Amino acid sequence: MTTTASASRGTSPEPAGGPGLLDALQHQVAVFARRAEQTRLGGVGQVRNSMDRAAYLLLNRLDLEGPMGVKALAAGMGIDSSTVTRQVAPLVDSGLVKRTSHPEDGRAVVLQLSPRGRAKLEEVRDSRRELMAQVTDGWTESEREAFCTLLTRFNTALSARQAGLPAAETETPPTS
């Protein structure tokens, strides 16, 4: 329902839930972002904080989608190629990612997860999985599923907004 004030200002109608609910939502998102950064959602034990967010997301995407060039990796993550290049460099230097020739065009370079990178990613995933189990201890399976569904939907809508698309036109992206 469009209010007279919002219609006269040319703004969108008041969303369901009103400003109080939206204030609570934006506050909880801000708290979540701070907590996530504080813990880096890095897992538990010795693996905690062993891999920064950018590295985790890059390695995870390479694992899920296979070898790809910098442009494809950047496009899939919604960031620019120069950022990917800068973030991948230490991963290549540390042996977690390797550069190889494109199988169809030997002049092109693709990035791929190395065996060492795959092992490190699995170690971090295991640790983060344990953290999620601890944080949601006492939640039912359906509560975990509902939270995951809603958080995925929220992230998809944020990605769509960043890309300038209506949220309804996007598919659920891989977790990145």
GROMACS .gro file of N, CA and C in nm:
model
  528
    1MET      N    1   0.083  -0.116   0.000
    1MET     CA    2   0.000   0.000   0.000
    1MET      C    3   0.088   0.123   0.000
    2THR      N    4   0.064   0.215  -0.089
    2THR     CA    5   0.142   0.337  -0.098
    2THR      C    6   0.081   0.442  -0.008
    3THR      N    7   0.164   0.502   0.074
    3THR     CA    8   0.115   0.609   0.159
    3THR      C    9   0.117   0.738   0.081
    4THR      N   10   0.035   0.836   0.127
    4THR     CA   11   0.030   0.964   0.058
    4THR      C   12   0.166   1.031   0.061
    5ALA      N   13   0.235   1.025   0.174
    5ALA     CA   14   0.366   1.089   0.185
    5ALA      C   15   0.466   1.025   0.091
    6SER      N   16   0.470   0.892   0.085
    6SER     CA   17   0.567   0.828  -0.003
    6SER      C   18   0.532   0.850  -0.148
    7ALA      N   19   0.404   0.854  -0.182
    7ALA     CA   20   0.365   0.877  -0.320
    7ALA      C   21   0.402   1.017  -0.363
    8SER      N   22   0.386   1.115  -0.274
    8SER     CA   23   0.419   1.252  -0.312
    8SER      C   24   0.569   1.273  -0.323
    9ARG      N   25   0.648   1.196  -0.253
    9ARG     CA   26   0.794   1.207  -0.263
    9ARG      C   27   0.849   1.123  -0.377
   10GLY      N   28   0.765   1.040  -0.435
   10GLY     CA   29   0.813   0.954  -0.543
   10GLY      C   30   0.892   0.835  -0.493
   11THR      N   31   0.876   0.801  -0.368
   11THR     CA   32   0.948   0.687  -0.313
   11THR      C   33   0.862   0.563  -0.323
   12SER      N   34   0.920   0.451  -0.297
   12SER     CA   35   0.845   0.326  -0.304
   12SER      C   36   0.754   0.314  -0.184
   13PRO      N   37   0.652   0.231  -0.195
   13PRO     CA   38   0.558   0.214  -0.085
   13PRO      C   39   0.626   0.157   0.039
   14GLU      N   40   0.563   0.180   0.152
   14GLU     CA   41   0.615   0.129   0.279
   14GLU      C   42   0.611  -0.023   0.277
   15PRO      N   43   0.725  -0.089   0.299
   15PRO     CA   44   0.726  -0.236   0.299
   15PRO      C   45   0.646  -0.291   0.417
   16ALA      N   46   0.602  -0.415   0.402
   16ALA     CA   47   0.531  -0.482   0.511
   16ALA      C   48   0.620  -0.485   0.633
   17GLY      N   49   0.562  -0.461   0.747
   17GLY     CA   50   0.639  -0.465   0.871
   17GLY      C   51   0.671  -0.327   0.923
   18GLY      N   52   0.670  -0.227   0.838
   18GLY     CA   53   0.691  -0.090   0.880
   18GLY      C   54   0.833  -0.060   0.923
   19PRO      N   55   0.856   0.066   0.958
   19PRO     CA   56   0.992   0.110   0.989
   19PRO      C   57   1.051   0.045   1.114
   20GLY      N   58   0.969   0.013   1.212
   20GLY     CA   59   1.023  -0.050   1.334
   20GLY      C   60   1.086  -0.185   1.304
   21LEU      N   61   1.018  -0.267   1.225
   21LEU     CA   62   1.072  -0.397   1.188
   21LEU      C   63   1.196  -0.382   1.101
   22LEU      N   64   1.191  -0.287   1.007
   22LEU     CA   65   1.307  -0.266   0.920
   22LEU      C   66   1.426  -0.210   0.997
   23ASP      N   67   1.400  -0.127   1.099
   23ASP     CA   68   1.508  -0.078   1.185
   23ASP      C   69   1.572  -0.195   1.260
   24ALA      N   70   1.487  -0.284   1.313
   24ALA     CA   71   1.539  -0.401   1.385
   24ALA      C   72   1.619  -0.490   1.290
   25LEU      N   73   1.569  -0.509   1.167
   25LEU     CA   74   1.638  -0.592   1.069
   25LEU      C   75   1.774  -0.532   1.033
   26GLN      N   76   1.778  -0.403   1.001
   26GLN     CA   77   1.906  -0.342   0.963
   26GLN      C   78   2.004  -0.346   1.080
   27HIS      N   79   1.953  -0.331   1.201
   27HIS     CA   80   2.041  -0.338   1.318
   27HIS      C   81   2.098  -0.479   1.334
   28GLN      N   82   2.014  -0.581   1.320
   28GLN     CA   83   2.061  -0.718   1.334
   28GLN      C   84   2.160  -0.755   1.223
   29VAL      N   85   2.139  -0.704   1.103
   29VAL     CA   86   2.234  -0.728   0.994
   29VAL      C   87   2.368  -0.662   1.028
   30ALA      N   88   2.364  -0.540   1.083
   30ALA     CA   89   2.488  -0.471   1.122
   30ALA      C   90   2.560  -0.548   1.233
   31VAL      N   91   2.485  -0.596   1.331
   31VAL     CA   92   2.546  -0.675   1.440
   31VAL      C   93   2.606  -0.803   1.383
   32PHE      N   94   2.532  -0.871   1.294
   32PHE     CA   95   2.582  -0.992   1.232
   32PHE      C   96   2.713  -0.964   1.157
   33ALA      N   97   2.717  -0.856   1.080
   33ALA     CA   98   2.838  -0.822   1.004
   33ALA      C   99   2.956  -0.798   1.098
   34ARG      N  100   2.931  -0.728   1.209
   34ARG     CA  101   3.039  -0.703   1.305
   34ARG      C  102   3.085  -0.834   1.369
   35ARG      N  103   2.990  -0.917   1.412
   35ARG     CA  104   3.027  -1.044   1.474
   35ARG      C  105   3.100  -1.135   1.376
   36ALA      N  106   3.052  -1.138   1.253
   36ALA     CA  107   3.116  -1.222   1.152
   36ALA      C  108   3.259  -1.175   1.128
   37GLU      N  109   3.279  -1.045   1.125
   37GLU     CA  110   3.414  -0.992   1.103
   37GLU      C  111   3.502  -1.016   1.226
   38GLN      N  112   3.444  -1.003   1.345
   38GLN     CA  113   3.521  -1.027   1.467
   38GLN      C  114   3.570  -1.171   1.474
   39THR      N  115   3.483  -1.264   1.444
   39THR     CA  116   3.521  -1.404   1.450
   39THR      C  117   3.572  -1.451   1.315
   40ARG      N  118   3.543  -1.372   1.211
   40ARG     CA  119   3.571  -1.406   1.072
   40ARG      C  120   3.502  -1.537   1.038
   41LEU      N  121   3.405  -1.577   1.123
   41LEU     CA  122   3.337  -1.705   1.107
   41LEU      C  123   3.438  -1.810   1.066
   42GLY      N  124   3.555  -1.802   1.129
   42GLY     CA  125   3.667  -1.884   1.089
   42GLY      C  126   3.669  -2.025   1.140
   43GLY      N  127   3.573  -2.062   1.217
   43GLY     CA  128   3.572  -2.198   1.264
   43GLY      C  129   3.617  -2.209   1.408
   44VAL      N  130   3.664  -2.326   1.443
   44VAL     CA  131   3.703  -2.354   1.580
   44VAL      C  132   3.842  -2.415   1.582
   45GLY      N  133   3.898  -2.420   1.702
   45GLY     CA  134   4.028  -2.485   1.718
   45GLY      C  135   4.141  -2.411   1.648
   46GLN      N  136   4.242  -2.486   1.606
   46GLN     CA  137   4.359  -2.426   1.544
   46GLN      C  138   4.330  -2.367   1.406
   47VAL      N  139   4.223  -2.411   1.343
   47VAL     CA  140   4.190  -2.362   1.209
   47VAL      C  141   4.123  -2.225   1.217
   48ARG      N  142   4.072  -2.189   1.336
   48ARG     CA  143   4.002  -2.061   1.353
   48ARG      C  144   4.086  -1.947   1.295
   49ASN      N  145   4.024  -1.866   1.211
   49ASN     CA  146   4.087  -1.749   1.149
   49ASN      C  147   4.206  -1.784   1.061
   50SER      N  148   4.213  -1.907   1.013
   50SER     CA  149   4.329  -1.947   0.933
   50SER      C  150   4.316  -1.907   0.786
   51MET      N  151   4.198  -1.860   0.746
   51MET     CA  152   4.180  -1.821   0.607
   51MET      C  153   4.086  -1.701   0.603
   52ASP      N  154   4.128  -1.595   0.535
   52ASP     CA  155   4.041  -1.478   0.530
   52ASP      C  156   3.924  -1.503   0.436
   53ARG      N  157   3.825  -1.416   0.447
   53ARG     CA  158   3.700  -1.431   0.372
   53ARG      C  159   3.724  -1.437   0.222
   54ALA      N  160   3.806  -1.346   0.170
   54ALA     CA  161   3.830  -1.342   0.025
   54ALA      C  162   3.890  -1.473  -0.024
   55ALA      N  163   3.989  -1.523   0.047
   55ALA     CA  164   4.053  -1.648   0.007
   55ALA      C  165   3.953  -1.763   0.012
   56TYR      N  166   3.875  -1.769   0.119
   56TYR     CA  167   3.777  -1.876   0.132
   56TYR      C  168   3.677  -1.873   0.016
   57LEU      N  169   3.625  -1.756  -0.016
   57LEU     CA  170   3.526  -1.746  -0.123
   57LEU      C  171   3.585  -1.781  -0.259
   58LEU      N  172   3.709  -1.738  -0.285
   58LEU     CA  173   3.775  -1.773  -0.412
   58LEU      C  174   3.799  -1.923  -0.423
   59LEU      N  175   3.855  -1.981  -0.319
   59LEU     CA  176   3.883  -2.125  -0.321
   59LEU      C  177   3.753  -2.205  -0.331
   60ASN      N  178   3.652  -2.161  -0.260
   60ASN     CA  179   3.524  -2.231  -0.262
   60ASN      C  180   3.464  -2.228  -0.403
   61ARG      N  181   3.468  -2.114  -0.469
   61ARG     CA  182   3.413  -2.103  -0.604
   61ARG      C  183   3.492  -2.191  -0.701
   62LEU      N  184   3.623  -2.191  -0.693
   62LEU     CA  185   3.704  -2.276  -0.781
   62LEU      C  186   3.674  -2.424  -0.756
   63ASP      N  187   3.649  -2.458  -0.630
   63ASP     CA  188   3.617  -2.596  -0.599
   63ASP      C  189   3.480  -2.634  -0.655
   64LEU      N  190   3.383  -2.546  -0.640
   64LEU     CA  191   3.246  -2.577  -0.684
   64LEU      C  192   3.230  -2.572  -0.836
   65GLU      N  193   3.301  -2.481  -0.901
   65GLU     CA  194   3.279  -2.460  -1.045
   65GLU      C  195   3.395  -2.504  -1.133
   66GLY      N  196   3.506  -2.540  -1.074
   66GLY     CA  197   3.620  -2.588  -1.152
   66GLY      C  198   3.707  -2.475  -1.203
   67PRO      N  199   3.811  -2.511  -1.277
   67PRO     CA  200   3.906  -2.411  -1.326
   67PRO      C  201   3.837  -2.304  -1.411
   68MET      N  202   3.884  -2.181  -1.397
   68MET     CA  203   3.829  -2.071  -1.476
   68MET      C  204   3.927  -1.955  -1.480
   69GLY      N  205   3.905  -1.868  -1.576
   69GLY     CA  206   3.988  -1.749  -1.589
   69GLY      C  207   3.950  -1.643  -1.488
   70VAL      N  208   4.036  -1.544  -1.478
   70VAL     CA  209   4.015  -1.434  -1.384
   70VAL      C  210   3.883  -1.362  -1.413
   71LYS      N  211   3.854  -1.335  -1.541
   71LYS     CA  212   3.731  -1.263  -1.575
   71LYS      C  213   3.607  -1.340  -1.531
   72ALA      N  214   3.605  -1.469  -1.556
   72ALA     CA  215   3.490  -1.551  -1.518
   72ALA      C  216   3.476  -1.557  -1.366
   73LEU      N  217   3.587  -1.569  -1.298
   73LEU     CA  218   3.586  -1.574  -1.153
   73LEU      C  219   3.534  -1.442  -1.096
   74ALA      N  220   3.583  -1.332  -1.151
   74ALA     CA  221   3.539  -1.200  -1.106
   74ALA      C  222   3.391  -1.180  -1.132
   75ALA      N  223   3.345  -1.216  -1.250
   75ALA     CA  224   3.204  -1.199  -1.286
   75ALA      C  225   3.115  -1.282  -1.193
   76GLY      N  226   3.155  -1.404  -1.166
   76GLY     CA  227   3.077  -1.490  -1.079
   76GLY      C  228   3.070  -1.442  -0.936
   77MET      N  229   3.170  -1.367  -0.895
   77MET     CA  230   3.174  -1.318  -0.757
   77MET      C  231   3.123  -1.175  -0.745
   78GLY      N  232   3.097  -1.112  -0.860
   78GLY     CA  233   3.046  -0.976  -0.857
   78GLY      C  234   3.150  -0.873  -0.818
   79ILE      N  235   3.277  -0.901  -0.850
   79ILE     CA  236   3.385  -0.805  -0.822
   79ILE      C  237   3.465  -0.786  -0.950
   80ASP      N  238   3.554  -0.687  -0.952
   80ASP     CA  239   3.628  -0.663  -1.075
   80ASP      C  240   3.753  -0.751  -1.084
   81SER      N  241   3.800  -0.765  -1.206
   81SER     CA  242   3.913  -0.855  -1.235
   81SER      C  243   4.039  -0.816  -1.159
   82SER      N  244   4.062  -0.686  -1.143
   82SER     CA  245   4.183  -0.643  -1.073
   82SER      C  246   4.179  -0.687  -0.927
   83THR      N  247   4.061  -0.688  -0.867
   83THR     CA  248   4.047  -0.734  -0.729
   83THR      C  249   4.077  -0.883  -0.721
   84VAL      N  250   4.023  -0.960  -0.815
   84VAL     CA  251   4.050  -1.105  -0.816
   84VAL      C  252   4.199  -1.129  -0.835
   85THR      N  253   4.259  -1.059  -0.928
   85THR     CA  254   4.402  -1.076  -0.953
   85THR      C  255   4.483  -1.050  -0.825
   86ARG      N  256   4.449  -0.943  -0.755
   86ARG     CA  257   4.519  -0.908  -0.631
   86ARG      C  258   4.494  -1.014  -0.524
   87GLN      N  259   4.371  -1.066  -0.513
   87GLN     CA  260   4.339  -1.164  -0.410
   87GLN      C  261   4.396  -1.302  -0.441
   88VAL      N  262   4.409  -1.335  -0.569
   88VAL     CA  263   4.459  -1.466  -0.609
   88VAL      C  264   4.610  -1.476  -0.593
   89ALA      N  265   4.681  -1.366  -0.610
   89ALA     CA  266   4.828  -1.370  -0.607
   89ALA      C  267   4.884  -1.441  -0.484
   90PRO      N  268   4.841  -1.407  -0.362
   90PRO     CA  269   4.897  -1.480  -0.247
   90PRO      C  270   4.854  -1.627  -0.242
   91LEU      N  271   4.740  -1.658  -0.302
   91LEU     CA  272   4.695  -1.798  -0.305
   91LEU      C  273   4.783  -1.879  -0.400
   92VAL      N  274   4.825  -1.817  -0.509
   92VAL     CA  275   4.918  -1.883  -0.602
   92VAL      C  276   5.055  -1.896  -0.534
   93ASP      N  277   5.102  -1.787  -0.470
   93ASP     CA  278   5.232  -1.789  -0.403
   93ASP      C  279   5.240  -1.895  -0.294
   94SER      N  280   5.126  -1.919  -0.226
   94SER     CA  281   5.127  -2.017  -0.117
   94SER      C  282   5.095  -2.158  -0.165
   95GLY      N  283   5.070  -2.173  -0.296
   95GLY     CA  284   5.047  -2.306  -0.352
   95GLY      C  285   4.905  -2.357  -0.338
   96LEU      N  286   4.810  -2.270  -0.298
   96LEU     CA  287   4.671  -2.313  -0.285
   96LEU      C  288   4.597  -2.312  -0.418
   97VAL      N  289   4.642  -2.226  -0.508
   97VAL     CA  290   4.584  -2.214  -0.642
   97VAL      C  291   4.698  -2.224  -0.741
   98LYS      N  292   4.672  -2.286  -0.854
   98LYS     CA  293   4.774  -2.290  -0.959
   98LYS      C  294   4.719  -2.232  -1.088
   99ARG      N  295   4.808  -2.171  -1.161
   99ARG     CA  296   4.774  -2.117  -1.293
   99ARG      C  297   4.811  -2.223  -1.395
  100THR      N  298   4.719  -2.251  -1.485
  100THR     CA  299   4.745  -2.349  -1.591
  100THR      C  300   4.696  -2.292  -1.723
  101SER      N  301   4.740  -2.353  -1.831
  101SER     CA  302   4.695  -2.311  -1.963
  101SER      C  303   4.553  -2.359  -1.985
  102HIS      N  304   4.476  -2.276  -2.053
  102HIS     CA  305   4.339  -2.312  -2.088
  102HIS      C  306   4.344  -2.434  -2.180
  103PRO      N  307   4.262  -2.536  -2.157
  103PRO     CA  308   4.269  -2.658  -2.238
  103PRO      C  309   4.239  -2.635  -2.387
  104GLU      N  310   4.158  -2.535  -2.419
  104GLU     CA  311   4.122  -2.510  -2.559
  104GLU      C  312   4.201  -2.397  -2.623
  105ASP      N  313   4.256  -2.309  -2.540
  105ASP     CA  314   4.333  -2.196  -2.590
  105ASP      C  315   4.457  -2.183  -2.502
  106GLY      N  316   4.565  -2.241  -2.546
  106GLY     CA  317   4.689  -2.245  -2.469
  106GLY      C  318   4.743  -2.109  -2.430
  107ARG      N  319   4.698  -2.004  -2.500
  107ARG     CA  320   4.747  -1.869  -2.465
  107ARG      C  321   4.678  -1.815  -2.341
  108ALA      N  322   4.558  -1.863  -2.313
  108ALA     CA  323   4.482  -1.815  -2.197
  108ALA      C  324   4.522  -1.892  -2.072
  109VAL      N  325   4.510  -1.825  -1.959
  109VAL     CA  326   4.544  -1.885  -1.831
  109VAL      C  327   4.417  -1.908  -1.751
  110VAL      N  328   4.407  -2.022  -1.687
  110VAL     CA  329   4.297  -2.050  -1.596
  110VAL      C  330   4.353  -2.075  -1.457
  111LEU      N  331   4.270  -2.046  -1.360
  111LEU     CA  332   4.305  -2.070  -1.220
  111LEU      C  333   4.237  -2.197  -1.175
  112GLN      N  334   4.309  -2.277  -1.099
  112GLN     CA  335   4.247  -2.399  -1.047
  112GLN      C  336   4.298  -2.428  -0.908
  113LEU      N  337   4.214  -2.492  -0.832
  113LEU     CA  338   4.249  -2.531  -0.697
  113LEU      C  339   4.356  -2.639  -0.703
  114SER      N  340   4.463  -2.620  -0.629
  114SER     CA  341   4.567  -2.722  -0.624
  114SER      C  342   4.527  -2.829  -0.522
  115PRO      N  343   4.592  -2.944  -0.524
  115PRO     CA  344   4.562  -3.044  -0.420
  115PRO      C  345   4.582  -2.988  -0.279
  116ARG      N  346   4.685  -2.908  -0.262
  116ARG     CA  347   4.709  -2.844  -0.131
  116ARG      C  348   4.595  -2.749  -0.097
  117GLY      N  349   4.547  -2.673  -0.197
  117GLY     CA  350   4.435  -2.582  -0.177
  117GLY      C  351   4.308  -2.656  -0.141
  118ARG      N  352   4.284  -2.766  -0.208
  118ARG     CA  353   4.165  -2.848  -0.179
  118ARG      C  354   4.170  -2.900  -0.035
  119ALA      N  355   4.286  -2.947   0.008
  119ALA     CA  356   4.301  -2.999   0.144
  119ALA      C  357   4.280  -2.888   0.248
  120LYS      N  358   4.338  -2.772   0.222
  120LYS     CA  359   4.323  -2.659   0.314
  120LYS      C  360   4.177  -2.613   0.319
  121LEU      N  361   4.113  -2.606   0.203
  121LEU     CA  362   3.973  -2.566   0.197
  121LEU      C  363   3.887  -2.664   0.276
  122GLU      N  364   3.912  -2.792   0.262
  122GLU     CA  365   3.833  -2.892   0.335
  122GLU      C  366   3.856  -2.881   0.486
  123GLU      N  367   3.979  -2.853   0.526
  123GLU     CA  368   4.009  -2.833   0.668
  123GLU      C  369   3.932  -2.713   0.723
  124VAL      N  370   3.930  -2.604   0.647
  124VAL     CA  371   3.858  -2.484   0.690
  124VAL      C  372   3.707  -2.508   0.689
  125ARG      N  373   3.657  -2.576   0.587
  125ARG     CA  374   3.514  -2.608   0.583
  125ARG      C  375   3.473  -2.691   0.705
  126ASP      N  376   3.554  -2.792   0.738
  126ASP     CA  377   3.523  -2.876   0.854
  126ASP      C  378   3.516  -2.791   0.981
  127SER      N  379   3.610  -2.701   0.997
  127SER     CA  380   3.615  -2.615   1.115
  127SER      C  381   3.495  -2.520   1.118
  128ARG      N  382   3.461  -2.463   1.004
  128ARG     CA  383   3.346  -2.372   0.997
  128ARG      C  384   3.215  -2.448   1.016
  129ARG      N  385   3.209  -2.569   0.967
  129ARG     CA  386   3.091  -2.653   0.988
  129ARG      C  387   3.072  -2.678   1.137
  130GLU      N  388   3.181  -2.705   1.208
  130GLU     CA  389   3.175  -2.726   1.352
  130GLU      C  390   3.130  -2.599   1.423
  131LEU      N  391   3.178  -2.483   1.379
  131LEU     CA  392   3.135  -2.357   1.437
  131LEU      C  393   2.985  -2.338   1.418
  132MET      N  394   2.935  -2.366   1.297
  132MET     CA  395   2.791  -2.353   1.271
  132MET      C  396   2.712  -2.448   1.359
  133ALA      N  397   2.764  -2.569   1.380
  133ALA     CA  398   2.696  -2.666   1.467
  133ALA      C  399   2.691  -2.612   1.610
  134GLN      N  400   2.800  -2.554   1.657
  134GLN     CA  401   2.803  -2.501   1.793
  134GLN      C  402   2.712  -2.380   1.809
  135VAL      N  403   2.715  -2.288   1.712
  135VAL     CA  404   2.635  -2.166   1.721
  135VAL      C  405   2.486  -2.197   1.713
  136THR      N  406   2.450  -2.299   1.636
  136THR     CA  407   2.309  -2.333   1.621
  136THR      C  408   2.270  -2.455   1.705
  137ASP      N  409   2.354  -2.487   1.801
  137ASP     CA  410   2.321  -2.598   1.891
  137ASP      C  411   2.188  -2.567   1.958
  138GLY      N  412   2.099  -2.662   1.959
  138GLY     CA  413   1.967  -2.640   2.016
  138GLY      C  414   1.864  -2.598   1.913
  139TRP      N  415   1.908  -2.566   1.792
  139TRP     CA  416   1.813  -2.536   1.685
  139TRP      C  417   1.768  -2.669   1.625
  140THR      N  418   1.646  -2.671   1.576
  140THR     CA  419   1.600  -2.790   1.505
  140THR      C  420   1.656  -2.786   1.363
  141GLU      N  421   1.650  -2.900   1.299
  141GLU     CA  422   1.694  -2.907   1.159
  141GLU      C  423   1.613  -2.811   1.073
  142SER      N  424   1.483  -2.803   1.099
  142SER     CA  425   1.399  -2.712   1.018
  142SER      C  426   1.433  -2.566   1.045
  143GLU      N  427   1.473  -2.532   1.167
  143GLU     CA  428   1.516  -2.395   1.196
  143GLU      C  429   1.646  -2.362   1.122
  144ARG      N  430   1.739  -2.457   1.120
  144ARG     CA  431   1.863  -2.436   1.045
  144ARG      C  432   1.833  -2.419   0.896
  145GLU      N  433   1.745  -2.503   0.843
  145GLU     CA  434   1.708  -2.494   0.701
  145GLU      C  435   1.640  -2.362   0.670
  146ALA      N  436   1.549  -2.319   0.757
  146ALA     CA  437   1.478  -2.192   0.736
  146ALA      C  438   1.576  -2.075   0.739
  147PHE      N  439   1.667  -2.076   0.835
  147PHE     CA  440   1.766  -1.968   0.844
  147PHE      C  441   1.854  -1.966   0.720
  148CYS      N  442   1.899  -2.083   0.677
  148CYS     CA  443   1.983  -2.092   0.557
  148CYS      C  444   1.907  -2.043   0.434
  149THR      N  445   1.781  -2.082   0.421
  149THR     CA  446   1.698  -2.040   0.307
  149THR      C  447   1.682  -1.888   0.307
  150LEU      N  448   1.649  -1.831   0.421
  150LEU     CA  449   1.628  -1.686   0.428
  150LEU      C  450   1.758  -1.609   0.410
  151LEU      N  451   1.867  -1.659   0.466
  151LEU     CA  452   1.995  -1.590   0.449
  151LEU      C  453   2.040  -1.596   0.303
  152THR      N  454   2.018  -1.709   0.238
  152THR     CA  455   2.050  -1.722   0.095
  152THR      C  456   1.965  -1.625   0.014
  153ARG      N  457   1.838  -1.618   0.046
  153ARG     CA  458   1.748  -1.526  -0.024
  153ARG      C  459   1.792  -1.381  -0.004
  154PHE      N  460   1.831  -1.346   0.117
  154PHE     CA  461   1.879  -1.212   0.149
  154PHE      C  462   2.006  -1.181   0.069
  155ASN      N  463   2.102  -1.273   0.070
  155ASN     CA  464   2.226  -1.253  -0.006
  155ASN      C  465   2.201  -1.241  -0.155
  156THR      N  466   2.107  -1.320  -0.207
  156THR     CA  467   2.071  -1.313  -0.349
  156THR      C  468   2.013  -1.176  -0.383
  157ALA      N  469   1.927  -1.125  -0.296
  157ALA     CA  470   1.868  -0.992  -0.318
  157ALA      C  471   1.974  -0.883  -0.313
  158LEU      N  472   2.070  -0.895  -0.221
  158LEU     CA  473   2.179  -0.797  -0.215
  158LEU      C  474   2.264  -0.803  -0.342
  159SER      N  475   2.293  -0.924  -0.390
  159SER     CA  476   2.371  -0.939  -0.513
  159SER      C  477   2.297  -0.880  -0.632
  160ALA      N  478   2.167  -0.904  -0.639
  160ALA     CA  479   2.086  -0.849  -0.748
  160ALA      C  480   2.086  -0.697  -0.744
  161ARG      N  481   2.073  -0.642  -0.625
  161ARG     CA  482   2.073  -0.496  -0.611
  161ARG      C  483   2.206  -0.438  -0.658
  162GLN      N  484   2.315  -0.503  -0.618
  162GLN     CA  485   2.448  -0.457  -0.659
  162GLN      C  486   2.463  -0.464  -0.810
  163ALA      N  487   2.404  -0.565  -0.872
  163ALA     CA  488   2.412  -0.580  -1.018
  163ALA      C  489   2.308  -0.496  -1.090
  164GLY      N  490   2.221  -0.427  -1.016
  164GLY     CA  491   2.119  -0.344  -1.076
  164GLY      C  492   2.000  -0.422  -1.129
  165LEU      N  493   1.979  -0.542  -1.078
  165LEU     CA  494   1.867  -0.627  -1.122
  165LEU      C  495   1.761  -0.634  -1.013
  166PRO      N  496   1.636  -0.649  -1.053
  166PRO     CA  497   1.534  -0.677  -0.950
  166PRO      C  498   1.563  -0.813  -0.888
  167ALA      N  499   1.544  -0.824  -0.759
  167ALA     CA  500   1.575  -0.948  -0.688
  167ALA      C  501   1.501  -1.067  -0.745
  168ALA      N  502   1.381  -1.047  -0.794
  168ALA     CA  503   1.301  -1.158  -0.846
  168ALA      C  504   1.360  -1.218  -0.973
  169GLU      N  505   1.448  -1.144  -1.042
  169GLU     CA  506   1.504  -1.193  -1.168
  169GLU      C  507   1.631  -1.273  -1.151
  170THR      N  508   1.677  -1.291  -1.029
  170THR     CA  509   1.802  -1.362  -1.008
  170THR      C  510   1.775  -1.504  -0.961
  171GLU      N  511   1.867  -1.591  -0.993
  171GLU     CA  512   1.864  -1.726  -0.940
  171GLU      C  513   1.952  -1.727  -0.817
  172THR      N  514   1.935  -1.826  -0.733
  172THR     CA  515   2.018  -1.837  -0.617
  172THR      C  516   2.160  -1.870  -0.660
  173PRO      N  517   2.256  -1.781  -0.627
  173PRO     CA  518   2.394  -1.803  -0.668
  173PRO      C  519   2.462  -1.907  -0.579
  174PRO      N  520   2.572  -1.962  -0.626
  174PRO     CA  521   2.649  -2.050  -0.538
  174PRO      C  522   2.695  -1.969  -0.417
  175THR      N  523   2.719  -2.032  -0.306
  175THR     CA  524   2.759  -1.961  -0.187
  175THR      C  525   2.896  -1.902  -0.206
  176SER      N  526   2.895  -1.771  -0.225
  176SER     CA  527   3.020  -1.700  -0.243
  176SER      C  528   3.013  -1.563  -0.189
   0.00000   0.00000   0.00000
